[in-house]
XYZ file of C-alpha atoms in Angstrom:
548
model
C 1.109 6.761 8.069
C 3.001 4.002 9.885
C 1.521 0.962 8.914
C 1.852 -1.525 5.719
C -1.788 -1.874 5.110
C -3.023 -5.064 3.352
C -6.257 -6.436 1.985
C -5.766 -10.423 2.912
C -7.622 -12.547 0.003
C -8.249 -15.924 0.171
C -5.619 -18.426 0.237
C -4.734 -22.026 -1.362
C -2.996 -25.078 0.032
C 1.006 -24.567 -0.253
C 3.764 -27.426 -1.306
C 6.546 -26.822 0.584
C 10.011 -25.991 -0.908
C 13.064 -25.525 -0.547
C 14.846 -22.270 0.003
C 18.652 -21.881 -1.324
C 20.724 -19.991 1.231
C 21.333 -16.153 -0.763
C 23.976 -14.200 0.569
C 23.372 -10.390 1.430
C 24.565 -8.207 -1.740
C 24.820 -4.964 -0.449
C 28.052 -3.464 -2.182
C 31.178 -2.726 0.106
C 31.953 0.522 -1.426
C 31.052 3.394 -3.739
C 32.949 1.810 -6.508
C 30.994 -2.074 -6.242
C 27.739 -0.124 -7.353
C 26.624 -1.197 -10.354
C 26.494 1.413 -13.615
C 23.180 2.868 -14.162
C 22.013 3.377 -17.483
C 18.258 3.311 -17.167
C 15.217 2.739 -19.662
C 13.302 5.236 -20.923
C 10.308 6.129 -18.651
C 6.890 5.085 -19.825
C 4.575 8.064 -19.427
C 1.061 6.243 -18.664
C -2.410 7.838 -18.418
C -2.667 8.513 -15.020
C -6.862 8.033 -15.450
C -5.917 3.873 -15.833
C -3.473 4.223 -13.257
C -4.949 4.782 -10.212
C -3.416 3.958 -7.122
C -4.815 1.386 -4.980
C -5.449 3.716 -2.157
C -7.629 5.704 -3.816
C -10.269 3.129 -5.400
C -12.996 3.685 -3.286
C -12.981 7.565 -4.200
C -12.362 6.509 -7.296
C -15.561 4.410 -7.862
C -17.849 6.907 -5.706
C -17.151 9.853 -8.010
C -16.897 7.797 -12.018
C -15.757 11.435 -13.116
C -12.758 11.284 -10.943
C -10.207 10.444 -13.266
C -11.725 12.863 -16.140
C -10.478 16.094 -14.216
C -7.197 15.358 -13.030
C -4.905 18.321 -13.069
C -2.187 18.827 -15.608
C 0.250 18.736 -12.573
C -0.138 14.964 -12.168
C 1.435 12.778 -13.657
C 2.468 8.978 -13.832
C 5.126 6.783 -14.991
C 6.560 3.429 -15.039
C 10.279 2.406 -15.433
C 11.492 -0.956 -15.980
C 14.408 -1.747 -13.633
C 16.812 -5.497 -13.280
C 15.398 -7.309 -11.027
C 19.137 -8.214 -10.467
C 21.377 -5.060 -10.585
C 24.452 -7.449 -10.701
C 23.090 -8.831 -13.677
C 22.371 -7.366 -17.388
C 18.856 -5.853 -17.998
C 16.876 -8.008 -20.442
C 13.188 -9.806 -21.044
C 14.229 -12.376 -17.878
C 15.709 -9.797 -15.915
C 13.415 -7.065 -15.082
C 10.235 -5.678 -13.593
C 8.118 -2.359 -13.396
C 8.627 0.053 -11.039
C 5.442 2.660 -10.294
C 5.386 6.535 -9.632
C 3.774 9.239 -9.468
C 4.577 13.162 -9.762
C 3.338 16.399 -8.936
C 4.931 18.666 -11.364
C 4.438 22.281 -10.742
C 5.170 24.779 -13.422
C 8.936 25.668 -13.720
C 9.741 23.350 -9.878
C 12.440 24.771 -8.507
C 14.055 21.041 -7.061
C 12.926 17.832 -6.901
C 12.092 15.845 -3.639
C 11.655 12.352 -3.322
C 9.625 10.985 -0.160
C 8.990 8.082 1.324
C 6.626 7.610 4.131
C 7.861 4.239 5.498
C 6.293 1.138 6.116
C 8.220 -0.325 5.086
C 6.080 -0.844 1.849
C 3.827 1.965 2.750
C 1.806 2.620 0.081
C 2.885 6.545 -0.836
C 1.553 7.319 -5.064
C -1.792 8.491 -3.717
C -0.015 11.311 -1.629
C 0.963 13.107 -5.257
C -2.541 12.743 -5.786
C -3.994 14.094 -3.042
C -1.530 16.939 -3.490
C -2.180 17.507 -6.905
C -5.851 17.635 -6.388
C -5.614 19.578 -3.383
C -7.414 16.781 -1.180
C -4.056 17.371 1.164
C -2.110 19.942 2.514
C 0.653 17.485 3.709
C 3.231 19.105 1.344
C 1.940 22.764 1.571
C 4.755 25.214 1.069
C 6.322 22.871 -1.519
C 4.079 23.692 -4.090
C 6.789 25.093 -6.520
C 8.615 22.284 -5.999
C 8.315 18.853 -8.047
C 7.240 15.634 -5.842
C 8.246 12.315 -7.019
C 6.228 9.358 -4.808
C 7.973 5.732 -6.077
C 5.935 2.780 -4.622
C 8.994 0.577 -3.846
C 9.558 -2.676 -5.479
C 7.339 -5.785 -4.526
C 4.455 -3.263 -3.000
C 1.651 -1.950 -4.549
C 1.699 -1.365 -8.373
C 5.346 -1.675 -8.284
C 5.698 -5.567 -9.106
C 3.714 -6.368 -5.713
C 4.486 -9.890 -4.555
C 1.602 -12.489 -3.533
C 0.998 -10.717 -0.552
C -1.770 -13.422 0.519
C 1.646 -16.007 0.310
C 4.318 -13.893 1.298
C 2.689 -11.209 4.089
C 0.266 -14.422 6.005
C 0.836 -17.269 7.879
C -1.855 -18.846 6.240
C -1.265 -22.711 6.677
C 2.028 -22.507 8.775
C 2.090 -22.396 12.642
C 2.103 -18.735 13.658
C 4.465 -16.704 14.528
C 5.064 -16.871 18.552
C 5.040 -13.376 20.580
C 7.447 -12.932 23.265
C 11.035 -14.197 23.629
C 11.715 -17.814 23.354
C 12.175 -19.419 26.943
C 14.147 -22.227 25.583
C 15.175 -23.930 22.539
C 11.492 -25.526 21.208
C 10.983 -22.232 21.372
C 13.140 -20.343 19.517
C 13.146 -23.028 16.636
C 9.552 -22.406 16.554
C 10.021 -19.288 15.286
C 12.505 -20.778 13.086
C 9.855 -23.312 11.613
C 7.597 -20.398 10.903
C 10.325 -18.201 9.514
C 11.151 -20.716 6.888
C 7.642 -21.984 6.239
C 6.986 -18.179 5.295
C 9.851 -17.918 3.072
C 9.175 -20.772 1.231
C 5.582 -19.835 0.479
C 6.496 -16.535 -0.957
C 9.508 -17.921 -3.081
C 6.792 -20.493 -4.699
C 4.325 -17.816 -5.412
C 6.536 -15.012 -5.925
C 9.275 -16.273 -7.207
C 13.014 -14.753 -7.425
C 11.153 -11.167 -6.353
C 11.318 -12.656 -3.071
C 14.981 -12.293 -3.126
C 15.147 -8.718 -3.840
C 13.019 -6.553 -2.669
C 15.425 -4.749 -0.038
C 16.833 -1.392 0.297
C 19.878 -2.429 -1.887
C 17.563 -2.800 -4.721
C 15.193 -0.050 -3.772
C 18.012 2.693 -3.626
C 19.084 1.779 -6.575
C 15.535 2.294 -8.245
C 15.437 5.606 -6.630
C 18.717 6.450 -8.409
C 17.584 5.083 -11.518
C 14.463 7.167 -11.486
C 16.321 10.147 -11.109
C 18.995 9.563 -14.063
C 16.070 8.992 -16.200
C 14.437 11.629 -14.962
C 17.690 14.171 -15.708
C 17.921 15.506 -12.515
C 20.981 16.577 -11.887
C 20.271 16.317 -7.801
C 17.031 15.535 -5.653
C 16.068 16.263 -2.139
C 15.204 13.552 0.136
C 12.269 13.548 2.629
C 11.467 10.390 4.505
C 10.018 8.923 7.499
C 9.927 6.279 9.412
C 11.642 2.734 7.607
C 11.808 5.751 4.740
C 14.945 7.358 6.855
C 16.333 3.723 6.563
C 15.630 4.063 3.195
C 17.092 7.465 2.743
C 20.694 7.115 4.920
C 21.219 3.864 2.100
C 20.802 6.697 -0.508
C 22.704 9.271 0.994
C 25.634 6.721 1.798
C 25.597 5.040 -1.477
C 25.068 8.235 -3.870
C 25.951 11.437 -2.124
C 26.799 13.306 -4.613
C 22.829 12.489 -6.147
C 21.425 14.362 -2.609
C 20.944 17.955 -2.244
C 19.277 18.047 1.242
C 17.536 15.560 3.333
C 15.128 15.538 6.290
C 14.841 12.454 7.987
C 11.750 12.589 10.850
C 11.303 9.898 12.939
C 14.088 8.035 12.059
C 15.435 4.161 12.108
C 18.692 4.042 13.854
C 22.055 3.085 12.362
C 24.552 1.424 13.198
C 23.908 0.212 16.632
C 23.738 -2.836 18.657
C 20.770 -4.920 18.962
C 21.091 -4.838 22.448
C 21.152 -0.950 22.401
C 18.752 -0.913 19.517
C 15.969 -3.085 21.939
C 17.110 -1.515 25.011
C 16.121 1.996 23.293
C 12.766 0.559 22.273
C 12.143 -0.584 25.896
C 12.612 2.513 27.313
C 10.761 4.761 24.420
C 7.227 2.215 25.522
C 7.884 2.865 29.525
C 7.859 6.471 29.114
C 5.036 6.259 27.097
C 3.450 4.315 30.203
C 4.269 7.225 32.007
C 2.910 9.267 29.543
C -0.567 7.218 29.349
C -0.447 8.619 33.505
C 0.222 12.221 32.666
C -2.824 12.288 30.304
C -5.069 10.671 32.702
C -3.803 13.062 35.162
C -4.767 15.747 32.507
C -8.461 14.522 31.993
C -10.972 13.920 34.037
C -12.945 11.593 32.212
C -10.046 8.824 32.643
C -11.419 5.859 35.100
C -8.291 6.210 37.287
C -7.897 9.857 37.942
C -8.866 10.087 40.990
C -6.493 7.877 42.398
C -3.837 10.161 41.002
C -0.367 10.413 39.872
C 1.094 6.834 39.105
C -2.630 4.859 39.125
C -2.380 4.400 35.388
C 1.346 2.458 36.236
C -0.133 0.997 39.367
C -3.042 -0.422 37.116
C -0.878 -1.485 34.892
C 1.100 -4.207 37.251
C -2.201 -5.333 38.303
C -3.294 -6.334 34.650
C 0.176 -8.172 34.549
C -0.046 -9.688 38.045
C -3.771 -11.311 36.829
C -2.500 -12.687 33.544
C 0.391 -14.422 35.389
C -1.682 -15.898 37.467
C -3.562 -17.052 34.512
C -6.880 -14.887 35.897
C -7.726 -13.017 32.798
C -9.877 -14.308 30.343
C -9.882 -13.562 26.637
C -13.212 -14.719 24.327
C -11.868 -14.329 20.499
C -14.541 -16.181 18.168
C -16.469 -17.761 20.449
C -13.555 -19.742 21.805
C -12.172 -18.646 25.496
C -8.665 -18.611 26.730
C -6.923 -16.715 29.196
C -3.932 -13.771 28.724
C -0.251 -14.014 28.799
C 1.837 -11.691 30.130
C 3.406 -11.691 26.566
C -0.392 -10.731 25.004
C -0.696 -8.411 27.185
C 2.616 -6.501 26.739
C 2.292 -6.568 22.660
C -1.036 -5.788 23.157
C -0.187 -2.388 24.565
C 1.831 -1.708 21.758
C -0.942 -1.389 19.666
C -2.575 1.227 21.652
C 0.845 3.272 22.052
C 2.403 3.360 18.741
C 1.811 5.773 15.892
C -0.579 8.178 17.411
C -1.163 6.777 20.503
C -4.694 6.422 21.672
C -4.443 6.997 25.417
C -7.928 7.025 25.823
C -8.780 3.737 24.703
C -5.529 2.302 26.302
C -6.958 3.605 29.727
C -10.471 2.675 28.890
C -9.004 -0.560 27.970
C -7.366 -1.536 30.710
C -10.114 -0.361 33.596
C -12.593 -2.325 31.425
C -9.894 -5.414 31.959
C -9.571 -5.577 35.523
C -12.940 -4.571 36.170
C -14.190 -7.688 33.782
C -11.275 -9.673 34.177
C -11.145 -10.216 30.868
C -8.220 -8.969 28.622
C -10.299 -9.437 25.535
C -10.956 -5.897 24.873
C -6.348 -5.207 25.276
C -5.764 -7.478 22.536
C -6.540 -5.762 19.259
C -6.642 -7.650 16.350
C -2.355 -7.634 15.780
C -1.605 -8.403 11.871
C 1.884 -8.060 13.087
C 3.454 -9.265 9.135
C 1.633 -6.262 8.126
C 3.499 -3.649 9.993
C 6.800 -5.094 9.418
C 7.154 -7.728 6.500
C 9.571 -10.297 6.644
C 9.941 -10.020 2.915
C 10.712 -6.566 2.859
C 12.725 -6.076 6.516
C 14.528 -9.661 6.564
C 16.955 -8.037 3.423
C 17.675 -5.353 5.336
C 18.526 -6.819 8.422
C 21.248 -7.995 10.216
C 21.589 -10.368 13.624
C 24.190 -10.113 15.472
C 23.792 -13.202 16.867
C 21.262 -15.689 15.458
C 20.571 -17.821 18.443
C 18.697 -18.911 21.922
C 21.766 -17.298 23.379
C 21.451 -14.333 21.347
C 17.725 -13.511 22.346
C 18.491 -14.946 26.252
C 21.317 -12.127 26.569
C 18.530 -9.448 25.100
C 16.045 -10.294 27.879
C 19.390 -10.485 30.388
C 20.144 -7.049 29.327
C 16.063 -5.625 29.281
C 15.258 -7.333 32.805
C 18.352 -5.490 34.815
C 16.390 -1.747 33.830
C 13.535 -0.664 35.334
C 11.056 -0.311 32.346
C 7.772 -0.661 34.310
C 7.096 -4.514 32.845
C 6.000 -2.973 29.348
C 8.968 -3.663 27.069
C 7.602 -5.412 24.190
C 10.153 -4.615 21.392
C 9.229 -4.597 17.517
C 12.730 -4.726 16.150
C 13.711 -8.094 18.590
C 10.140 -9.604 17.383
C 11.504 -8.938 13.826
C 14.903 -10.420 14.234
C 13.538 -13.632 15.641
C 10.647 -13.590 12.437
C 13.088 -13.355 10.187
C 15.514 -15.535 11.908
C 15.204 -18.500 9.129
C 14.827 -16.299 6.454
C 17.121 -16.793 3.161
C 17.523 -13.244 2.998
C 19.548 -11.514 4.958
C 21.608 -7.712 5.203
C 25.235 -7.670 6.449
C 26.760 -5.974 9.222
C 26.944 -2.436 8.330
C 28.049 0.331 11.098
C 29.833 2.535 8.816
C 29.020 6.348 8.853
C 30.715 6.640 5.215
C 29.615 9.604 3.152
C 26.971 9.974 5.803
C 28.670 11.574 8.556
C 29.449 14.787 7.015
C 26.542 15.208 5.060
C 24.032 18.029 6.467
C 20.781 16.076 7.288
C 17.924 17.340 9.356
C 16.845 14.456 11.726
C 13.324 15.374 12.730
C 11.970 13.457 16.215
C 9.070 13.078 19.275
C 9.788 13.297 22.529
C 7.285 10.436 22.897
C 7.538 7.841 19.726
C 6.943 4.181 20.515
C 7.746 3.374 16.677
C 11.009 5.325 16.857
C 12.802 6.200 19.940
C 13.655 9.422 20.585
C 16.943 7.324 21.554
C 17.500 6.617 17.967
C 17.628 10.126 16.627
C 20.257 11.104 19.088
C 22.703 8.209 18.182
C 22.494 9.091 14.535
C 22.880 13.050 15.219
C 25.973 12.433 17.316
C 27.438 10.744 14.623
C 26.548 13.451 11.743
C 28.371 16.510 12.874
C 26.986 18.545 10.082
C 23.314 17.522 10.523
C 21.179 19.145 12.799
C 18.327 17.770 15.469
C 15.185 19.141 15.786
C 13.021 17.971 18.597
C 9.045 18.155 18.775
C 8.094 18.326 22.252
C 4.968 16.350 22.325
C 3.475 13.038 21.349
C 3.166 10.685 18.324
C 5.326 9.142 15.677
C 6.452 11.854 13.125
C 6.469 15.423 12.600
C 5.172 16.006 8.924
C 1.896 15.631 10.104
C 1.699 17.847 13.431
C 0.759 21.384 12.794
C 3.810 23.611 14.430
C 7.439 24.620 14.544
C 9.137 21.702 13.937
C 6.648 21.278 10.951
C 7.684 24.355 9.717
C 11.397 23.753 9.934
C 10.882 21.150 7.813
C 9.427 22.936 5.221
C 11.631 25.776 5.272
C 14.586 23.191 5.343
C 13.808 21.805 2.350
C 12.706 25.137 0.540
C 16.587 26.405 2.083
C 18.995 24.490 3.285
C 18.684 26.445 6.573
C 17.921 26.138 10.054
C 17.021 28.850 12.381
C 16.878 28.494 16.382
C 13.058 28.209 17.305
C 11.106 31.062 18.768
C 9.146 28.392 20.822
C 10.892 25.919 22.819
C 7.823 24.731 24.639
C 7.123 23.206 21.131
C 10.713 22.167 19.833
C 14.488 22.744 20.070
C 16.650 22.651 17.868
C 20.310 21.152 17.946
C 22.127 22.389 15.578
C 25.844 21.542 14.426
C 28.126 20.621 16.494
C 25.418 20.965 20.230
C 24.206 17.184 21.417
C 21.050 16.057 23.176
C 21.733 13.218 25.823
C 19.305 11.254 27.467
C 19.158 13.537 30.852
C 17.407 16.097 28.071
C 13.708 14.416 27.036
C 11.520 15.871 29.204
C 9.613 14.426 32.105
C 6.209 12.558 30.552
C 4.099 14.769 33.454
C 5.390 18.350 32.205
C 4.861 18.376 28.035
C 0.943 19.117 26.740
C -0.915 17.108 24.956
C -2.536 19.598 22.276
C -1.259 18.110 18.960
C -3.417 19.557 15.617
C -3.008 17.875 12.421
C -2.392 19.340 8.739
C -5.443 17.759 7.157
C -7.528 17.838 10.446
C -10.343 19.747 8.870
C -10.364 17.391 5.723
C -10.189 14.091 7.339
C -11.694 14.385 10.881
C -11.168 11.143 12.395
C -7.118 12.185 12.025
């Protein structure tokens, strides 16, 4: 849903290289894009096609690709790998979709679940053999899933060179305390970098949202559709506002759920993420509070936060153990804090967070808080680094980030995804520029879609980019977990009906959602206390896949 899933293969000495500075290439205006004139798309047989997700059903039933429904279908167009240069036999690769193609569609949406690099072809799949209900009450409409470039079956690079730090020094967690530090990450960044432009060559160098849009827009020239329909989530809204800004007049409506946030500081960007994982601390209380069964509810309200300080107070006194193959260390404050991440994020799995820290101070050992953290698979350098911009690329930089994150009261658990990205990335060749403009944007009508508790996403975020959309309207599920596609409810329906639409009506249930609609803003005094929203969340495909 959330999460860039890889299969790691094995892995070869490197030679190191080096990596030419490349400038970011995003285009300053509407009239800098380059002309589109696409190929023709390649209709393939969607029976030798088969998206990676789907190879284990694939070789359990061999009759699986015999039946497929005449409302699947599969194509490949090539694209520049260059848009500022001329297509031709150097200059190109193969972009991957899939479509569900209903009789006589009424529109055409294009999603994108995020990732970034989330694998998303199987999802017309499942749709079109009715393995999923994700995208019920779309069903007359036509679904277009695009792998984007260097994922998947869409000119994938070496993932084993460019998404590992096989042979490298690792990645650090935590901010950098002083210089050796911060160049460490540096080291790595570059070391990375290299690898993947020696095994994946110029790819490497564009495989951002510049490029992606632009595939998007490509696809839907060759295509003929006059306009398309945007629904994304996750990096997917990140995705998406590129599209909308770049080719507005392409975009009939768009729902963006969960979103990335635009156009903000990194300070306010981090601080944002800080505060999103201490409420969901305080959430993690509220449910034990809720439950019997959790090992600290009878020492009530606030034992979970309480709890929580202890764990931290051991591991800076260097008192917790951890035993990872066979080899024993003890846990950092920094482990610790990322480490909680992993239980909080996505859907968040309160129960083994709780289980998972009373089994760590009654041990003392933090082994069993520090899943297994394939952090370059939830956000790859390779695909984020394009698309990103710091603000200041320094010690100093990252020093006045913790400055900013120690003066607010965020319970010790602030961990934040987006500063661990900047510093990965922080040698990387590839880089975004500065872009805060709301151009073409701000008056277009999007439905952002959010959680009241979202550790991916901060609720935060959604509210900066609806303030500065006057058009758009806010929808707000009150409960947990990161997106609302998935949730069966209101704001699940309002998506639905927004897209079938155009329209928005006021909720009959605001104990599930409220909506916010043109021209009314939420503010920060407005997300509800962690202690007085439910925890009853049901999920669209519950029945089919259980462990949901």
């Amino acid at each position: 849903m959330t999460l860039f899933e890889i299969h790691f293969i094995p892995l070869l000495l490197l030679v190191a290289l080096s990596v030419p500075q490349v400038t970011a290439r995003e285009p300053e205006s509407k009239s800098q894009e380059p002309h589109l004139d696409p190929q023709p798309i390649q209709w393939v047989n969607c029976s030798d096609n088969v998206p990676e997700a789907l190879y284990s059903e694939y070789a359990i039933n061999p009759f699986f690709t015999e039946t497929l429904p005449g409302t699947l279908k599969c194509g490949r167009l090539d694209v520049p790998l260059d848009y500022a240069k001329e297509f031709d036999e150097k200059n190109n690769i193969s972009i991957a979709f899939s479509l569900y193609t209903p009789p006589n569609p009424v529109g055409t949406i294009f999603y994108n679940p995020g990732g970034p690099g989330a694998e998303v072809q199987s999802e017309a799949w499942h749709f079109a053999l009715n393995s999923s209900r994700l995208f019920s009450g779309l069903e007359d409409f036509e679904l277009m899933m695009m792998d984007p470039r260097g994922t998947h079956a869409s000119s994938p690079l070496n993932h084993s060179y460019c998404l590992t730090e096989y042979d490298v020094d690792p990645f650090p967690f935590g901010p950098p305390k002083d210089q050796n530090e911060f160049e460490a990450y540096r080291k790595t960044s570059k070391a990375v970098s290299e690898k993947c432009l020696k095994h994946s060559g110029e790819l490497m160098k564009f495989v951002g949202s510049h490029e992606a849009v632009l595939d998007w827009e490509s696809i839907r020239i060759a295509l003929d559709r006059k306009t398309v329909s945007l629904l994304g989530v996750s990096y997917g809204t990140h995705y998406f506002t590129q599209y909308i800004k770049r080719f507005p007049a392409s975009i009939h409506l768009a729902v963006l759920d969960a979103p990335m946030v635009h156009g903000k500081s990194d300070i306010g960007t981090i601080i944002d993420e800080a505060v999103a994982l201490s409420r969901m601390l305080s959430r993690a209380d509220a449910y034990c509070q809720s439950n019997s069964t959790c090992p600290f509810y009878s020492q009530g309200k606030g034992a979970v936060i309480d709890g929580w300080n202890e764990v931290l107070a051991r591991a800076k006194a260097g008192d917790l153990a951890v035993t990872k193959q066979n080899a024993s260390t003890t846990a950092t404050i920094n482990d610790i804090q990322y480490g909680s991440f992993w239980f909080l994020k996505g859907v968040p799995s309160y129960d083994d967070f709780l289980q998972a820290m009373a089994g760590t101070l009654f041990q003392n050992n933090a082994t069993i808080m520090l899943p297994e953290m394939y952090r370059m698979a939830d956000l790859p350098p390779p695909l984020v680094c394009p698309d990103d911009y710091i603000e200041d690329n320094s010690l100093r930089g990252s020093q006045a980030i913790e400055g900013a994150l120690a003066s607010l009261d965020l319970n010790n658990i602030h961990p934040s995804i987006i500063w661990q990205v900047k510093l990965d990335c922080s040698n990387w060749p590839v880089h975004g520029r500065k872009d805060t403009s709301w151009e073409n944007i701000q008056d277009f009508p999007i439905l952002w879609v959010t959680s009241d508790f979202d550790a991916n996403t901060p609720t935060e975020w959604a509210n900066f980019n609806h303030d500065r959309t006057p058009n758009s309207t806010l929808v707000v599920r009150h409960g947990d977990a990161h997106g609302s596609l998935w949730p069966v409810g209101p704001a699940r329906d309002i998506i639905i009906q927004y897209l079938r639409t155009g329209q928005v009506f006021a909720s009959s249930n605001e104990t599930l959602v409220t909506v916010y609609h043109p021209g009314m803003t939420r503010n920060a005094t407005q997300i509800p206390d962690p202690y007085l929203v439910g925890f009853d969340v049901r999920w669209v495909d519950e029945d089919l896949f259980p462990s949901l």
